[in-house]
Amino acid sequence: MIEGKANELPDFQVFRTVIKYCLFIIIVPVLSFFSAKTILFDGILRLEPITSSVYSAVVAVIVLHVTLGLYIYRAYTEAEKPEKPVKKD
């Protein structure tokens, strides 16, 4: 029964990491779109609504690619780590 718990823990950690990155990949680009549009392009630069929406979409796409790159980097570096041997008492 203890061995089953040991196998479930890494699966739960992987699931939790994937959920965190999924939320991060969804929320951060949306927030970057609206904040760039409202603060930068509409507020500071005072662009036309369509132009500011296009520029904000470009910002959101760039942020999306950065977040996806971070997720891929994390998955790649974790895959390279050798597993630590488990000591049996």
Protein backbone atom coordinates (compact mmCIF):
# COMPACT_ATOMS: atom_id res chain seq x y z
CA MET A 1 0.00 0.00 0.00
CA ILE A 2 2.86 2.38 0.69
CA GLU A 3 4.37 1.65 -2.73
CA GLY A 4 1.09 2.71 -4.36
CA LYS A 5 1.22 6.04 -2.52
CA ALA A 6 4.81 6.57 -3.65
CA ASN A 7 3.76 6.07 -7.27
CA GLU A 8 0.78 8.42 -6.95
CA LEU A 9 2.75 11.32 -5.51
CA PRO A 10 4.89 12.04 -8.59
CA ASP A 11 1.80 11.70 -10.81
CA PHE A 12 -0.03 14.25 -8.66
CA GLN A 13 2.95 16.60 -8.79
CA VAL A 14 3.09 16.32 -12.58
CA PHE A 15 -0.67 16.95 -12.79
CA ARG A 16 -0.37 19.98 -10.52
CA THR A 17 2.50 21.38 -12.60
CA VAL A 18 0.56 20.91 -15.84
CA ILE A 19 -2.52 22.60 -14.38
CA LYS A 20 -0.41 25.54 -13.16
CA TYR A 21 1.16 26.01 -16.56
CA CYS A 22 -2.19 25.65 -18.35
CA LEU A 23 -3.68 28.41 -16.21
CA PHE A 24 -0.54 30.48 -16.70
CA ILE A 25 -0.69 29.99 -20.49
CA ILE A 26 -4.36 31.01 -20.57
CA ILE A 27 -4.44 33.89 -18.08
CA VAL A 28 -1.17 35.75 -18.75
CA PRO A 29 -1.72 36.43 -22.49
CA VAL A 30 -5.30 37.58 -21.85
CA LEU A 31 -4.14 39.93 -19.10
CA SER A 32 -1.31 41.20 -21.28
CA PHE A 33 -3.75 41.93 -24.13
CA PHE A 34 -6.12 43.99 -22.01
CA SER A 35 -3.44 45.74 -19.99
CA ALA A 36 -1.41 46.66 -23.08
CA LYS A 37 -4.55 47.89 -24.84
CA THR A 38 -5.89 49.90 -21.91
CA ILE A 39 -2.70 51.30 -20.42
CA LEU A 40 -0.17 51.49 -23.23
CA PHE A 41 -1.96 51.83 -26.54
CA ASP A 42 -5.22 53.57 -25.54
CA GLY A 43 -3.93 55.47 -22.51
CA ILE A 44 -0.37 56.56 -23.20
CA LEU A 45 -0.09 56.41 -27.00
CA ARG A 46 -3.77 57.27 -27.71
CA LEU A 47 -4.05 55.09 -30.81
CA GLU A 48 -7.23 54.34 -32.73
CA PRO A 49 -9.27 51.44 -31.25
CA ILE A 50 -8.61 49.02 -34.12
CA THR A 51 -4.90 49.82 -34.24
CA SER A 52 -4.53 49.42 -30.49
CA SER A 53 -6.37 46.09 -30.64
CA VAL A 54 -4.02 44.80 -33.34
CA TYR A 55 -0.92 45.86 -31.42
CA SER A 56 -2.32 44.38 -28.22
CA ALA A 57 -2.97 41.10 -30.02
CA VAL A 58 0.65 41.06 -31.17
CA VAL A 59 1.78 41.61 -27.56
CA ALA A 60 -0.50 38.77 -26.40
CA VAL A 61 0.87 36.39 -29.05
CA ILE A 62 4.45 37.19 -28.05
CA VAL A 63 3.61 36.61 -24.37
CA LEU A 64 1.88 33.35 -25.29
CA HIS A 65 4.98 32.12 -27.10
CA VAL A 66 7.17 33.03 -24.13
CA THR A 67 4.92 31.15 -21.71
CA LEU A 68 4.79 28.11 -23.99
CA GLY A 69 8.57 28.24 -24.29
CA LEU A 70 8.89 28.28 -20.51
CA TYR A 71 6.63 25.23 -20.27
CA ILE A 72 8.62 23.34 -22.91
CA TYR A 73 11.90 24.29 -21.23
CA ARG A 74 10.61 23.07 -17.87
CA ALA A 75 9.39 19.80 -19.37
CA TYR A 76 12.68 19.27 -21.21
CA THR A 77 14.89 19.97 -18.20
CA GLU A 78 12.81 17.71 -15.95
CA ALA A 79 13.01 14.89 -18.49
CA GLU A 80 16.81 15.07 -18.44
CA LYS A 81 17.12 14.77 -14.65
CA PRO A 82 18.16 11.29 -13.61
CA GLU A 83 15.92 9.66 -11.10
CA LYS A 84 17.33 9.36 -7.62
CA PRO A 85 17.62 5.83 -6.35
CA VAL A 86 15.20 5.03 -3.56
CA LYS A 87 16.74 3.72 -0.37
CA LYS A 88 15.09 0.74 1.19
CA ASP A 89 15.44 0.38 4.93
